[in-house]
Amino acid sequence: MAIKRLSTYCRQSAILCILGLLCACAAPADMVSETPDPGENFSSAQIREFTVDQPFMLSGDYFREKSYNRTLDLREIVSSGKKLETEQEDLKSRVAMLEKELAEKRGNFGPGTIPVSALQPDEVLHPFQVKVGLLIDRKKVSPLHAALLKRAARDAAEQVPVIFIPPGEVVEALSGTDCIRKKDLACVSRALGLYPGVRILILVEGFIVPEQAPGTLSLKLSMADTGLVFRYPGKEIDVPLKREADLAGMVQKIFTALFYEAAGKGRVMPWFCRTFSREKDLWYVNAGRESGLKPGDILDVVPGGKLVKAPTGVPAGWLPGNKKGVVRVERIFGRDAAACSLVEGRGPEPEDILMKGDRPGGPEESGSFSRLSPVHAKE
């Protein structure tokens, strides 16, 4: 048995020796030849490069078509920052321009010099102010953000010659109607125009606050003129927000600009008020102390007028109809209401408008379509 195992071991050793001699005598592998062998597509040198020198090239991803991002230039980052600063400066300059224009018309007082809320009735710089209401879509704006918008609008209104009607009063005035459910602008205009006498309604339809700063603050809104029963094209306001601490101040600045714009749109049609109730020989109107009315003021009763539109479709002006009567303010009451008595002609109906007469005791007679108030605010 031992002899048999020894014989097998000798035979295997002999085979290994023969193989070793054959390998030693064979020619070395070609790893440098740059000429492909007949019938081959790659040379030995190329195969070595693929498999030994650069093995990652065997991956199929390497040969796929790629799209490369543009190289980021630090100069572009700096210029982008300058662009944001430029946009902010442009917004500030536009607000300042509107403030200056309005200041020139109200006695050259700088913006914020005298808060309108602190003035007495006979000291109001702009004697007949536009009532601007705010309505927030609660389905698209959270309660927290709605409260922020309300506070910012209230603070902004103290620096602009408008009478601010907060969302609560607007909703209360519409609560007895189904105008909001039907999304009926004519219905909303009749209700708010009658009482509390909102002239320009700002509808906030979206408000997006960035999760962290820096980011972009976005406000989606539109404006409606209840006197003209016209809704202006919607707009989206995007403002860069550098710090979270700037949020409240930035929203207030936006509302300041919006209120100046609303005041400009209010000039498309001359100032007016309406009667919302009658008791014997007294007519109660939706304007008083805050609007700038005083006892003894004369109001023309006008049954309606004609809206003139620009080629773009936005209001260009309004022409009043024939005057049908004259009323006089007898006394002021409430936050902003007055009681009037008939001086001549026919008394006002809720659909009529009451326009300020040109002189106490005897307003200037006006024929049909005698006045035109052009647009001052560019859309």
Coordinates of C-alpha atoms in Angstrom, one line a residue:
M1 CA 0.0 0.0 0.0
A2 CA 2.8 2.4 0.9
I3 CA 4.6 1.5 -2.4
K4 CA 1.4 2.4 -4.3
R5 CA 1.1 5.8 -2.6
L6 CA 4.7 6.6 -3.3
S7 CA 4.3 5.8 -6.9
T8 CA 1.3 8.2 -7.2
Y9 CA 3.2 11.0 -5.5
C10 CA 6.2 10.6 -7.9
R11 CA 3.9 10.6 -10.9
Q12 CA 2.2 13.9 -9.8
S13 CA 5.5 15.6 -9.1
A14 CA 6.8 14.7 -12.5
I15 CA 3.8 16.3 -14.2
L16 CA 4.3 19.5 -12.2
C17 CA 7.9 19.7 -13.1
I18 CA 7.1 19.3 -16.8
L19 CA 4.5 22.1 -16.7
G20 CA 7.0 24.4 -14.9
L21 CA 9.6 23.7 -17.6
L22 CA 7.1 24.5 -20.3
C23 CA 6.1 27.8 -18.7
A24 CA 9.6 28.8 -18.2
C25 CA 10.4 28.2 -21.9
A26 CA 7.3 30.0 -23.2
A27 CA 7.5 33.6 -24.5
P28 CA 6.3 36.4 -22.0
A29 CA 2.8 37.9 -22.5
D30 CA 2.6 40.8 -24.8
M31 CA 1.6 43.9 -22.7
V32 CA 3.1 46.7 -24.8
S33 CA 2.3 46.1 -28.4
E34 CA 0.3 48.9 -29.9
T35 CA -0.7 47.1 -33.0
P36 CA -3.8 44.9 -32.8
D37 CA -3.5 41.3 -33.7
P38 CA -5.3 40.2 -36.9
G39 CA -9.0 40.0 -36.2
E40 CA -8.8 42.0 -32.9
N41 CA -10.1 45.5 -32.3
F42 CA -7.7 46.5 -29.5
S43 CA -3.9 46.2 -29.2
S44 CA -2.2 44.6 -26.2
A45 CA -1.3 48.1 -24.9
Q46 CA -4.9 49.3 -25.0
I47 CA -6.1 46.1 -23.2
R48 CA -3.5 46.7 -20.5
E49 CA -4.7 50.3 -20.1
F50 CA -8.3 49.3 -19.7
T51 CA -7.7 46.4 -17.3
V52 CA -4.6 47.3 -15.3
D53 CA -3.8 51.0 -15.6
Q54 CA -7.5 52.4 -15.5
P55 CA -9.8 49.6 -14.5
F56 CA -12.7 52.0 -13.8
M57 CA -13.1 52.4 -17.6
L58 CA -14.6 48.9 -17.7
S59 CA -17.8 50.4 -16.1
G60 CA -20.5 51.0 -18.7
D61 CA -21.5 54.3 -16.9
Y62 CA -18.2 55.8 -18.1
F63 CA -19.3 55.6 -21.8
R64 CA -22.8 57.0 -21.3
E65 CA -23.6 60.5 -22.5
K66 CA -23.4 63.0 -19.7
S67 CA -24.7 66.5 -19.1
Y68 CA -22.4 68.7 -17.1
N69 CA -23.4 71.6 -14.8
R70 CA -22.0 74.9 -15.6
T71 CA -19.0 75.9 -13.6
L72 CA -20.0 78.1 -10.7
D73 CA -18.2 81.4 -10.8
L74 CA -17.9 83.3 -7.5
R75 CA -18.3 86.5 -9.3
E76 CA -21.8 85.4 -10.2
I77 CA -22.7 84.8 -6.6
V78 CA -21.6 88.3 -5.7
S79 CA -23.6 89.8 -8.7
S80 CA -26.6 87.7 -7.6
G81 CA -26.5 89.2 -4.2
K82 CA -26.2 92.7 -5.7
K83 CA -29.2 91.9 -7.9
L84 CA -31.3 91.1 -4.8
E85 CA -30.1 94.3 -3.2
T86 CA -31.0 96.2 -6.4
E87 CA -34.5 94.7 -6.4
Q88 CA -35.0 95.7 -2.8
E89 CA -33.8 99.2 -3.5
D90 CA -36.1 99.4 -6.5
L91 CA -39.0 98.5 -4.3
K92 CA -38.1 101.1 -1.7
S93 CA -37.7 103.7 -4.4
R94 CA -41.1 103.0 -5.9
V95 CA -42.8 103.2 -2.4
A96 CA -40.9 106.5 -1.8
M97 CA -42.0 107.9 -5.1
L98 CA -45.7 107.1 -4.3
E99 CA -45.2 108.6 -0.8
K100 CA -43.7 111.8 -2.3
E101 CA -46.5 112.1 -4.8
L102 CA -49.1 111.8 -2.2
A103 CA -47.3 114.1 0.2
E104 CA -47.2 116.8 -2.4
K105 CA -51.0 116.5 -2.7
R106 CA -51.7 116.6 1.0
G107 CA -49.5 119.5 2.1
N108 CA -45.9 118.4 1.7
F109 CA -45.8 116.3 4.9
G110 CA -43.3 113.5 4.7
P111 CA -44.5 109.9 5.1
G112 CA -45.2 109.0 8.7
T113 CA -44.6 112.5 9.9
I114 CA -48.1 112.7 11.4
P115 CA -50.1 109.5 11.8
V116 CA -53.6 109.9 10.3
S117 CA -55.1 108.2 13.3
A118 CA -53.8 110.9 15.6
L119 CA -55.3 113.8 13.7
Q120 CA -58.6 115.6 14.5
P121 CA -61.3 115.7 11.9
D122 CA -60.5 119.2 10.8
E123 CA -56.8 118.4 10.6
V124 CA -56.9 115.4 8.3
L125 CA -54.4 116.0 5.5
H126 CA -56.5 114.2 2.8
P127 CA -60.1 115.3 3.8
F128 CA -61.9 112.5 2.0
Q129 CA -60.1 109.2 2.4
V130 CA -60.7 105.9 0.6
K131 CA -61.9 103.0 2.7
V132 CA -59.8 99.9 2.0
G133 CA -61.0 96.5 3.2
L134 CA -58.9 93.4 3.6
L135 CA -60.4 89.9 3.0
I136 CA -58.2 86.8 3.5
D137 CA -58.9 83.4 2.0
R138 CA -58.8 81.2 5.1
K139 CA -58.6 78.1 3.0
K140 CA -55.2 79.1 1.6
V141 CA -53.8 81.2 4.5
S142 CA -53.2 79.7 7.9
P143 CA -54.6 81.4 11.0
L144 CA -51.1 82.3 12.2
H145 CA -50.2 84.0 8.9
A146 CA -53.7 85.6 8.7
A147 CA -53.0 87.3 12.1
L148 CA -49.6 88.5 10.8
L149 CA -51.2 90.0 7.7
K150 CA -53.9 91.7 9.8
R151 CA -51.4 93.3 12.1
A152 CA -49.1 94.4 9.3
A153 CA -52.0 96.0 7.4
R154 CA -53.3 97.7 10.5
D155 CA -49.8 99.2 11.2
A156 CA -49.3 100.2 7.6
A157 CA -52.7 102.0 7.5
E158 CA -51.6 104.4 10.2
Q159 CA -49.0 105.8 7.9
V160 CA -51.1 106.1 4.8
P161 CA -54.2 108.3 4.3
V162 CA -56.7 105.5 4.0
I163 CA -59.4 104.1 6.3
F164 CA -58.6 100.5 7.0
I165 CA -61.5 98.0 7.4
P166 CA -60.0 94.9 9.0
P167 CA -61.0 91.3 7.9
G168 CA -63.3 90.8 10.8
E169 CA -65.5 93.8 9.9
V170 CA -65.5 92.7 6.2
V171 CA -66.6 89.2 7.1
E172 CA -69.2 90.5 9.5
A173 CA -70.6 92.8 6.8
L174 CA -70.9 89.8 4.4
S175 CA -72.2 87.3 7.0
G176 CA -75.8 88.0 6.2
T177 CA -75.2 87.2 2.5
D178 CA -74.0 84.3 0.4
C179 CA -71.7 86.5 -1.7
I180 CA -68.5 84.7 -0.6
R181 CA -70.0 81.2 -1.2
K182 CA -71.1 82.2 -4.7
K183 CA -67.9 84.2 -5.3
D184 CA -70.1 87.0 -6.7
L185 CA -68.2 90.2 -7.0
A186 CA -71.3 92.3 -7.7
C187 CA -72.9 90.9 -4.5
V188 CA -69.8 91.6 -2.5
S189 CA -69.6 95.2 -3.9
R190 CA -73.2 95.9 -3.1
A191 CA -72.9 94.6 0.5
L192 CA -69.6 96.2 1.4
G193 CA -70.3 99.4 -0.6
L194 CA -73.5 99.9 1.4
Y195 CA -72.0 99.4 4.8
P196 CA -69.3 99.9 6.1
G197 CA -68.6 101.6 2.8
V198 CA -65.5 99.8 1.6
R199 CA -64.3 101.3 -1.7
I200 CA -61.2 99.2 -2.5
L201 CA -61.1 95.6 -1.4
I202 CA -57.8 93.7 -1.1
L203 CA -58.3 90.0 -1.5
V204 CA -55.4 87.9 -0.2
E205 CA -55.5 84.5 -2.0
G206 CA -52.1 83.1 -1.0
F207 CA -49.3 83.8 1.5
I208 CA -46.1 81.7 1.5
V209 CA -43.4 82.3 4.2
P210 CA -40.0 80.5 3.6
E211 CA -39.3 77.8 6.2
Q212 CA -36.0 79.5 6.9
A213 CA -34.2 82.7 5.9
P214 CA -32.8 83.7 3.6
G215 CA -35.6 82.9 1.3
T216 CA -38.5 84.4 -0.7
L217 CA -41.7 85.8 0.8
S218 CA -44.6 85.4 -1.6
L219 CA -48.0 87.1 -1.5
K220 CA -50.8 86.5 -4.0
L221 CA -53.6 89.0 -4.1
S222 CA -56.0 91.0 -6.2
M223 CA -57.9 94.3 -5.8
A224 CA -61.6 95.1 -6.4
D225 CA -63.3 98.5 -6.7
T226 CA -66.7 98.2 -5.2
G227 CA -67.8 101.5 -6.7
L228 CA -67.0 100.5 -10.2
V229 CA -67.7 96.8 -9.6
F230 CA -64.4 96.0 -11.2
R231 CA -61.7 93.5 -10.2
Y232 CA -58.2 94.3 -11.2
P233 CA -55.9 91.6 -12.6
G234 CA -54.3 89.5 -9.8
K235 CA -50.7 89.9 -8.9
E236 CA -48.0 88.0 -7.1
I237 CA -45.5 89.8 -5.0
D238 CA -42.1 88.0 -4.3
V239 CA -39.8 89.7 -1.9
P240 CA -36.4 88.3 -0.7
L241 CA -36.3 87.8 3.0
K242 CA -32.8 87.9 4.5
R243 CA -33.7 87.3 8.2
E244 CA -36.7 85.8 10.0
A245 CA -36.7 88.9 12.2
D246 CA -37.5 91.0 9.1
L247 CA -40.7 89.2 8.4
A248 CA -43.2 91.5 10.1
G249 CA -41.5 94.7 8.9
M250 CA -41.3 93.4 5.3
V251 CA -45.0 92.5 5.3
Q252 CA -45.9 95.9 6.6
K253 CA -43.8 97.6 3.9
I254 CA -45.8 95.5 1.3
F255 CA -49.1 96.7 2.7
T256 CA -47.9 100.3 2.8
A257 CA -47.2 100.1 -1.0
L258 CA -50.6 98.3 -1.5
F259 CA -52.5 101.0 0.4
Y260 CA -50.8 103.8 -1.6
E261 CA -51.8 101.9 -4.8
A262 CA -55.4 101.5 -3.4
A263 CA -55.5 105.2 -2.8
G264 CA -54.5 105.8 -6.4
K265 CA -57.1 103.5 -7.7
G266 CA -59.7 105.2 -5.6
R267 CA -59.0 108.4 -7.6
V268 CA -60.4 106.8 -10.7
M269 CA -63.8 107.7 -9.4
P270 CA -64.5 110.8 -7.3
W271 CA -65.0 110.3 -3.5
F272 CA -68.5 109.3 -2.6
C273 CA -70.6 107.6 0.1
R274 CA -74.0 105.9 0.2
T275 CA -77.1 105.9 2.4
F276 CA -77.7 102.7 4.3
S277 CA -80.8 103.7 6.3
R278 CA -83.5 106.3 6.5
E279 CA -85.6 107.6 9.4
K280 CA -88.3 110.1 8.4
D281 CA -86.4 113.2 7.1
L282 CA -82.9 111.9 7.9
W283 CA -80.7 109.7 5.8
Y284 CA -77.9 107.9 7.4
V285 CA -74.7 107.6 5.3
N286 CA -71.6 105.4 5.6
A287 CA -69.1 108.3 5.9
G288 CA -68.4 110.6 8.8
R289 CA -65.6 111.7 11.1
E290 CA -62.9 109.4 9.7
S291 CA -63.8 110.1 6.1
G292 CA -63.5 113.8 6.7
L293 CA -67.2 114.9 6.7
K294 CA -68.3 117.8 8.9
P295 CA -71.7 119.1 9.8
G296 CA -72.8 121.6 7.1
D297 CA -71.1 119.8 4.3
I298 CA -73.1 119.5 1.1
L299 CA -73.5 116.3 -0.9
D300 CA -74.9 115.9 -4.4
V301 CA -77.2 112.9 -5.0
V302 CA -76.3 111.2 -8.2
P303 CA -78.2 108.1 -9.5
G304 CA -75.2 106.6 -11.3
G305 CA -72.6 107.1 -13.9
K306 CA -70.6 105.7 -16.8
L307 CA -67.4 103.7 -16.5
V308 CA -64.8 104.5 -19.2
K309 CA -62.2 101.7 -19.8
A310 CA -58.7 102.0 -21.2
P311 CA -57.7 99.9 -24.2
T312 CA -56.2 97.4 -21.8
G313 CA -59.6 96.9 -20.1
V314 CA -58.7 98.6 -16.8
P315 CA -60.8 101.6 -15.7
A316 CA -59.6 104.9 -17.2
G317 CA -62.2 107.2 -15.6
W318 CA -65.8 107.6 -14.4
L319 CA -68.4 110.0 -15.6
P320 CA -71.3 110.9 -13.2
G321 CA -74.9 111.1 -14.3
N322 CA -77.3 114.0 -13.7
K323 CA -77.7 115.2 -10.2
K324 CA -81.1 114.5 -8.8
G325 CA -80.9 116.2 -5.3
V326 CA -78.8 117.7 -2.6
V327 CA -78.4 116.8 1.1
R328 CA -76.6 118.4 4.0
V329 CA -74.7 116.8 6.8
E330 CA -76.5 117.5 10.0
R331 CA -74.5 115.6 12.5
I332 CA -71.7 113.0 12.8
F333 CA -72.0 109.9 14.9
G334 CA -70.3 106.5 15.4
R335 CA -66.9 105.6 14.1
D336 CA -67.6 106.9 10.6
A337 CA -71.3 107.7 9.9
A338 CA -73.4 110.8 9.5
A339 CA -77.0 111.9 9.4
C340 CA -78.2 114.0 6.4
S341 CA -81.3 116.1 5.6
L342 CA -82.7 116.9 2.2
V343 CA -81.9 120.4 0.9
E344 CA -83.5 120.2 -2.6
G345 CA -84.6 117.7 -5.2
R346 CA -85.1 114.0 -4.4
G347 CA -83.6 112.1 -1.5
P348 CA -81.0 109.4 -2.0
E349 CA -81.7 105.7 -2.5
P350 CA -79.3 102.9 -1.4
E351 CA -78.1 102.5 -5.0
D352 CA -77.4 106.2 -5.4
I353 CA -74.1 107.8 -4.6
L354 CA -73.5 111.0 -2.6
M355 CA -70.6 113.1 -3.9
K356 CA -69.1 116.1 -2.2
G357 CA -70.6 119.4 -3.4
D358 CA -68.3 122.1 -4.7
R359 CA -69.4 124.9 -2.2
P360 CA -71.4 124.9 1.0
G361 CA -75.1 125.8 0.7
G362 CA -75.2 125.6 -3.1
P363 CA -73.2 122.9 -5.0
E364 CA -72.2 123.7 -8.6
E365 CA -74.8 122.5 -11.0
S366 CA -73.5 119.7 -13.2
G367 CA -74.9 118.4 -16.4
S368 CA -75.0 114.9 -17.6
F369 CA -71.6 113.2 -17.6
S370 CA -69.8 116.5 -16.7
R371 CA -66.9 115.1 -14.7
L372 CA -64.0 112.9 -15.5
S373 CA -61.4 111.7 -13.0
P374 CA -58.4 110.2 -14.8
V375 CA -56.3 107.3 -13.5
H376 CA -53.3 108.4 -11.5
A377 CA -52.0 105.0 -10.5
K378 CA -50.3 102.9 -13.3
E379 CA -51.5 99.3 -13.4

